[in-house]
PDB file of C-alpha atoms in Angstrom:
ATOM      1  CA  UNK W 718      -4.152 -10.455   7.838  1.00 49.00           C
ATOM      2  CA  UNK W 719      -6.859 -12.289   5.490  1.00 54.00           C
ATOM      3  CA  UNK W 720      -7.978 -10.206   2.584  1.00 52.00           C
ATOM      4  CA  UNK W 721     -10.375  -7.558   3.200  1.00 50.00           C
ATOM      5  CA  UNK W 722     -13.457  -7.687   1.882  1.00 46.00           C
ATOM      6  CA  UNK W 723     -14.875  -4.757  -0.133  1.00 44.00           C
ATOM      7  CA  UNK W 724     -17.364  -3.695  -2.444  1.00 44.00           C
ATOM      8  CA  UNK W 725     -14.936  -4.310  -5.217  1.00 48.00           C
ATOM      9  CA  UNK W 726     -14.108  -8.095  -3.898  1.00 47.00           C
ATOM     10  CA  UNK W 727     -18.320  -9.009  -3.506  1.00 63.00           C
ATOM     11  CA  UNK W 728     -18.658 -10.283  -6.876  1.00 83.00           C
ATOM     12  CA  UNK W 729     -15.517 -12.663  -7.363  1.00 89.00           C
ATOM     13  CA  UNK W 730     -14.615 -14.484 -10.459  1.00 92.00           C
ATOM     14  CA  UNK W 731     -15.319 -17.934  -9.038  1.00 91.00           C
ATOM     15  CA  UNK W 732     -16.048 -17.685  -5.309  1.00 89.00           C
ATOM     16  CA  UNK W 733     -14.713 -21.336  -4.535  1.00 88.00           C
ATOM     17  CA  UNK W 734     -11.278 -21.190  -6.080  1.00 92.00           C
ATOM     18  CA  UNK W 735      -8.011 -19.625  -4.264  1.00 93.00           C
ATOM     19  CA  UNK W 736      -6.606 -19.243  -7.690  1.00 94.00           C
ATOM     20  CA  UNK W 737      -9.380 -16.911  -9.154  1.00 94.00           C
ATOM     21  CA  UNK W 738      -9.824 -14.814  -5.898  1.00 93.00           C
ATOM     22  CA  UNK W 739      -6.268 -14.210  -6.137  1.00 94.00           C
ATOM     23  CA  UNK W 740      -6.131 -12.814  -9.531  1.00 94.00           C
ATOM     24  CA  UNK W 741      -9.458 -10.928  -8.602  1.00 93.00           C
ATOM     25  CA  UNK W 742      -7.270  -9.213  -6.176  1.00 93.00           C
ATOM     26  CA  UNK W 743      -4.084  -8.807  -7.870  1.00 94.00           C
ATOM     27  CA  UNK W 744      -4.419 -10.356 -11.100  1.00 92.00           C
ATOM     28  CA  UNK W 745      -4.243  -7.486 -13.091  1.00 94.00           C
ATOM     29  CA  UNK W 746      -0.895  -6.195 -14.219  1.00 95.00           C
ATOM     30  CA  UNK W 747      -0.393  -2.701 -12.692  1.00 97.00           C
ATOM     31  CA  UNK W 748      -1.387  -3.963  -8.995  1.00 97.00           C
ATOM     32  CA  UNK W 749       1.789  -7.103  -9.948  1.00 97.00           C
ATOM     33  CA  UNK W 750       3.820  -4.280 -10.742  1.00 98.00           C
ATOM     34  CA  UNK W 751       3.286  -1.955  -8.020  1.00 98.00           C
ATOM     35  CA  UNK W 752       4.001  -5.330  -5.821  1.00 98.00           C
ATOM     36  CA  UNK W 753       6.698  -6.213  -7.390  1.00 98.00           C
ATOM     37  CA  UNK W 754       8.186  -2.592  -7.179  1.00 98.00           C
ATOM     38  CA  UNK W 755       6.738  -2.610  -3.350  1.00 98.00           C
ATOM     39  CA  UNK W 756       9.234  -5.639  -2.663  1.00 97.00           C
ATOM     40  CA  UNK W 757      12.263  -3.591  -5.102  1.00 96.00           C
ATOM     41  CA  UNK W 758      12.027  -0.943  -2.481  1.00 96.00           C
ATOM     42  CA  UNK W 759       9.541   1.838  -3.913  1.00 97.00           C
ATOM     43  CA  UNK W 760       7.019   3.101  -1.288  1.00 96.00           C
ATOM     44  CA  UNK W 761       6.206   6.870  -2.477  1.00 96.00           C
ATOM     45  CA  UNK W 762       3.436   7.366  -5.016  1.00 96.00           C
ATOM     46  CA  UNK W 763       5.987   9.374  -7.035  1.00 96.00           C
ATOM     47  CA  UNK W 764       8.142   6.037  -6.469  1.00 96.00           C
ATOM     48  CA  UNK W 765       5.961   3.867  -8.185  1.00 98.00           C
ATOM     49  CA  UNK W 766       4.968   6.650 -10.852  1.00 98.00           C
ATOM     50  CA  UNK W 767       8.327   7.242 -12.258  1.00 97.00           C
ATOM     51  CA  UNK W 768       9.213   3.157 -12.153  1.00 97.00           C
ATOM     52  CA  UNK W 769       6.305   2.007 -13.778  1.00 97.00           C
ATOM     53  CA  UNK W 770       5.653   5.015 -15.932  1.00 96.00           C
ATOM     54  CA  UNK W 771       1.774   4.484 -14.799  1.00 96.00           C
ATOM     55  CA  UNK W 772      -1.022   7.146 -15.464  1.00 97.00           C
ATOM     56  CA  UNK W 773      -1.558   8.775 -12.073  1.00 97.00           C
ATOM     57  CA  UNK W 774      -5.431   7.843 -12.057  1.00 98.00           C
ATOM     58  CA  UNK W 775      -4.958   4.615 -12.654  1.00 97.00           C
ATOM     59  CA  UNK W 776      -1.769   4.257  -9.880  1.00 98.00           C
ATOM     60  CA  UNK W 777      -4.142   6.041  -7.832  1.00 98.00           C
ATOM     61  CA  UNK W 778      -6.739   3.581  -7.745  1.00 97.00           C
ATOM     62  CA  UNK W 779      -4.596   0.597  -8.188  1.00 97.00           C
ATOM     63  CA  UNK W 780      -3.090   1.751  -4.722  1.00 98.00           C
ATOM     64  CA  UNK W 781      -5.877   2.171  -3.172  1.00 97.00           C
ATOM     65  CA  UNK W 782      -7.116  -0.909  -3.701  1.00 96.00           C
ATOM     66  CA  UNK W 783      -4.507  -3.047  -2.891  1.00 97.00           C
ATOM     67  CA  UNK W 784      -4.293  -0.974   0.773  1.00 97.00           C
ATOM     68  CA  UNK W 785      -8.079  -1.933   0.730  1.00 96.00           C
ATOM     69  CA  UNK W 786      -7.326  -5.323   0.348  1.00 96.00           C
ATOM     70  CA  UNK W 787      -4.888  -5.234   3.069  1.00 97.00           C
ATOM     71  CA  UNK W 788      -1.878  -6.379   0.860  1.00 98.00           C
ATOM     72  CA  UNK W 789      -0.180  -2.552   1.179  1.00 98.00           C
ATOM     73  CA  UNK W 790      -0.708  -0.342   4.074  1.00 98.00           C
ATOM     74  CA  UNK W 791      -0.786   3.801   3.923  1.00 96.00           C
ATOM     75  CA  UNK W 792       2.120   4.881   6.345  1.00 92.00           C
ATOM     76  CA  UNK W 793       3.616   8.430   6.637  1.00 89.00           C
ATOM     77  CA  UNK W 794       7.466   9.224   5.640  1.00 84.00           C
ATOM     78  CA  UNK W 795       9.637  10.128   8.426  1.00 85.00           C
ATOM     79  CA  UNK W 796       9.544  13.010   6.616  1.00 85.00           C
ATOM     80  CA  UNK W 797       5.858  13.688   7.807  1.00 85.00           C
ATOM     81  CA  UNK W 798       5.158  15.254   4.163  1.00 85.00           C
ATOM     82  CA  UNK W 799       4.016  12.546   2.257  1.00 89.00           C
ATOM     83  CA  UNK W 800       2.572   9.210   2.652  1.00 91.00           C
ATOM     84  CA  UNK W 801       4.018   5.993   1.532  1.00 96.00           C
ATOM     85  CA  UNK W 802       2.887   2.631   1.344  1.00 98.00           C
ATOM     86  CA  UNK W 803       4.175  -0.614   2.423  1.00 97.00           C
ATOM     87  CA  UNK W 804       3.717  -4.527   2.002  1.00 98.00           C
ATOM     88  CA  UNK W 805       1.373  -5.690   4.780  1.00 98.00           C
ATOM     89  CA  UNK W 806       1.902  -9.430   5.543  1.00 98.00           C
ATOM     90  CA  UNK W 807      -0.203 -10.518   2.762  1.00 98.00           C
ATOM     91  CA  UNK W 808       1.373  -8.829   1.018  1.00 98.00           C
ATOM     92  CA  UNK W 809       4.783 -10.431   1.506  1.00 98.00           C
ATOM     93  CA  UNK W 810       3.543 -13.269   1.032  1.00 98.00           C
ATOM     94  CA  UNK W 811       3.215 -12.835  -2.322  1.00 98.00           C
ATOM     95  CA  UNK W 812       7.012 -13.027  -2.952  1.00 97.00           C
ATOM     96  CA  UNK W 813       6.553 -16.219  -3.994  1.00 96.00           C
ATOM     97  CA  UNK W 814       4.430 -15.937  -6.581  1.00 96.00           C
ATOM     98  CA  UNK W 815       6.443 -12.892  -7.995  1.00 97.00           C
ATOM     99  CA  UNK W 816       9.505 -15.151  -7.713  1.00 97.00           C
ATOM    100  CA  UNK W 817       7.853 -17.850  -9.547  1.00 96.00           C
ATOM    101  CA  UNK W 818       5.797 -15.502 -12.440  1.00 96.00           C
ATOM    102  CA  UNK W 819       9.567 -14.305 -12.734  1.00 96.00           C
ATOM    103  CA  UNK W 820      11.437 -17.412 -13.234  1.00 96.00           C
ATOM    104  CA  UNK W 821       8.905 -18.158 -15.595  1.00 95.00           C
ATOM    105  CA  UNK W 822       9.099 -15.319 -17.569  1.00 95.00           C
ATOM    106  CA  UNK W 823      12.822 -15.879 -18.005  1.00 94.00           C
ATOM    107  CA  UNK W 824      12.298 -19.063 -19.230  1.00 93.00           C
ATOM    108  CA  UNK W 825       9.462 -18.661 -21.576  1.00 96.00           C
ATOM    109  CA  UNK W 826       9.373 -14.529 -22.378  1.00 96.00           C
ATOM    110  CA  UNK W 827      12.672 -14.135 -24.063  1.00 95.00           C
ATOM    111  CA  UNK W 828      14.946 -15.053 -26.776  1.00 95.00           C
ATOM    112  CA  UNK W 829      17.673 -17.068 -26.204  1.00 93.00           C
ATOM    113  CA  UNK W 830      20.667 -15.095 -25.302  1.00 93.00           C
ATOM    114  CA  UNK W 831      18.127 -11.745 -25.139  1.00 96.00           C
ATOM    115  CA  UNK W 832      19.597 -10.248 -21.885  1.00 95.00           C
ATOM    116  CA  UNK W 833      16.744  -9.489 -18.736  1.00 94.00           C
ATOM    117  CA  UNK W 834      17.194  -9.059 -15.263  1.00 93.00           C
ATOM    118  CA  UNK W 835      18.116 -11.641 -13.049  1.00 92.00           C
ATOM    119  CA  UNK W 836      17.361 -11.768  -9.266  1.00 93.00           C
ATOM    120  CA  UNK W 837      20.137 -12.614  -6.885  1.00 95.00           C
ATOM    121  CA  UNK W 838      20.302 -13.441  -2.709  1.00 95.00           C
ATOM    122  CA  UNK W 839      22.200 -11.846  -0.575  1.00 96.00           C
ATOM    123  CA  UNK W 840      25.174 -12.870  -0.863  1.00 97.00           C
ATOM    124  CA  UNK W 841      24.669 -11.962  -5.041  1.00 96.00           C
ATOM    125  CA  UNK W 842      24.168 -15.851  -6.375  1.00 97.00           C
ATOM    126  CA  UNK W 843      21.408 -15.951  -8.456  1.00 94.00           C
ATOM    127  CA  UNK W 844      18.316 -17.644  -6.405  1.00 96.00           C
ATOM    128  CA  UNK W 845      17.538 -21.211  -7.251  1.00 95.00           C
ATOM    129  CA  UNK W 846      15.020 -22.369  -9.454  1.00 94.00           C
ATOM    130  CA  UNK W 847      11.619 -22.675  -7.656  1.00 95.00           C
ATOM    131  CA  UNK W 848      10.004 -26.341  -7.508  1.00 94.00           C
ATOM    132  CA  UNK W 849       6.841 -27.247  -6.327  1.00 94.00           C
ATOM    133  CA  UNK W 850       7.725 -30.437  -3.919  1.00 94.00           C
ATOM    134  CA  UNK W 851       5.018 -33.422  -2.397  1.00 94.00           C
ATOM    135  CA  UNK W 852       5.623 -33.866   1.518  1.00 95.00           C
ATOM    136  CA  UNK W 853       8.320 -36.568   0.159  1.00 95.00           C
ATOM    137  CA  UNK W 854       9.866 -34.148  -1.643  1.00 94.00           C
ATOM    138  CA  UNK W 855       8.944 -35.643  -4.920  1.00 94.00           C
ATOM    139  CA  UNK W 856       8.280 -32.965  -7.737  1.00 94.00           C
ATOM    140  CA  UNK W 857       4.457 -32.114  -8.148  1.00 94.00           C
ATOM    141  CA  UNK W 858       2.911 -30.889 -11.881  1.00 94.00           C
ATOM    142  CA  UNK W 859      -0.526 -30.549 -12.728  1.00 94.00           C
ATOM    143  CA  UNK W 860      -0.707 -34.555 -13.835  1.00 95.00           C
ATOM    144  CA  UNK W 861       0.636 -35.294 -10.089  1.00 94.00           C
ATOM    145  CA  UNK W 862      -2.165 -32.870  -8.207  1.00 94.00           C
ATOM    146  CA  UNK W 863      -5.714 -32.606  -8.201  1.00 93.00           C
ATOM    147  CA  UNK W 864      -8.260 -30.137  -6.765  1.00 92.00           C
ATOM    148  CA  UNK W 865     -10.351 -31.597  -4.115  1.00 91.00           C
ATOM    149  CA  UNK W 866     -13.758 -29.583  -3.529  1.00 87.00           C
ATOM    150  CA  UNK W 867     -14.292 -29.082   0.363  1.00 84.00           C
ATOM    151  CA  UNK W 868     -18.441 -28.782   1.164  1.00 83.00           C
ATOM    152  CA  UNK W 869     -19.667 -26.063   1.305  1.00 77.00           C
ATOM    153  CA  UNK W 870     -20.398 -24.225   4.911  1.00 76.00           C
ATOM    154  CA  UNK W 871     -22.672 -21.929   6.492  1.00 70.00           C
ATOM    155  CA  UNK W 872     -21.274 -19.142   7.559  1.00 71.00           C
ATOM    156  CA  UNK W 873     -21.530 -18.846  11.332  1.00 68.00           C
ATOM    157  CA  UNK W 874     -23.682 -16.311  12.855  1.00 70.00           C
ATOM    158  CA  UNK W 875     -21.332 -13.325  14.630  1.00 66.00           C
ATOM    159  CA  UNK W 876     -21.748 -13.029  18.311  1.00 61.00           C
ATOM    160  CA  UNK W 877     -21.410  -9.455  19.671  1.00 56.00           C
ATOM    161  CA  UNK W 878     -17.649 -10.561  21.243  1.00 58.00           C
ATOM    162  CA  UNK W 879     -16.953 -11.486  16.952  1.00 57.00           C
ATOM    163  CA  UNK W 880     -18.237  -8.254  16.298  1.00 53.00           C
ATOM    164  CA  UNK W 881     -16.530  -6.458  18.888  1.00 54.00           C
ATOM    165  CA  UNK W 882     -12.856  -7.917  17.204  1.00 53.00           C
TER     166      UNK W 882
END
């Protein structure tokens, strides 16, 4: 599901790149956070309160967005008492970028020999660096890419079938 658009999202960064509409979405670090702990398992407000330590208002709003945006969805505990949240498909796919902000972080954002955690597969090995890899599987960097500007598009008028979607 593509990212909704809402009154928050009208006003992006820079409209034509992925990267800024991205971190106009989730770029700030409670909504990372609240992913990241989304993916750990957590799925109760109170779940992400006591994790993150995060002022109520704020987790509030941060969770509301981010169901806005259609990267968590509002579901009910089996419970029926309280209502959770869980990672839509969008918001899945954002594993990889945690994954990769992570590996980062344990390269650049400690001391060596400072212990952190480490993430591990299933089977408890700890996962593989992440590489960024041409269709030849060469290794890309920002000296081997580019970004290439598509033109620009008018938006297509909605027929009343679109509308009815």
């Amino acid at each position: 599901m593509p990212a909704q658009k809402t009154s928050t999202a009208d006003h992006w960064t820079d409209p034509n790149c992925p990267v800024a509409r991205t971190l106009d979405l989730v770029g700030d670090r409670w909504s990372l956070l609240i992913i990241r702990d989304a993916m750990d398992g957590a799925s109760a407000f109170t779940d992400f309160h006591h994790r993150l330590g995060i002022a109520r208002n704020i987790l509030t709003d941060r969770l509301r967005r981010l169901t806005e945006h259609g990267i968590l969805a509002r579901d009910v505990a089996p419970s029926g008492k309280r209502q959770t949240y869980v990672l839509t498909e969008a918001g899945r796919d954002l594993f990889t970028a945690v994954l990769a902000l992570r590996q980062w972080g344990e390269r650049h954002a400690f001391a060596p020999g400072e212990t952190h955690s480490v993430l591990v597969d299933q089977q408890g090995q700890a996962v593989p660096e992440l590489r960024a890899v041409d269709t030849a599987g060469g290794s890309l960097t920002s000296s081997t890419t580019r970004v290439e500007k598509l033109p620009v598009t008018a938006p297509q008028p909605q027929t009343t079938a679109d509308r009815a979607k």
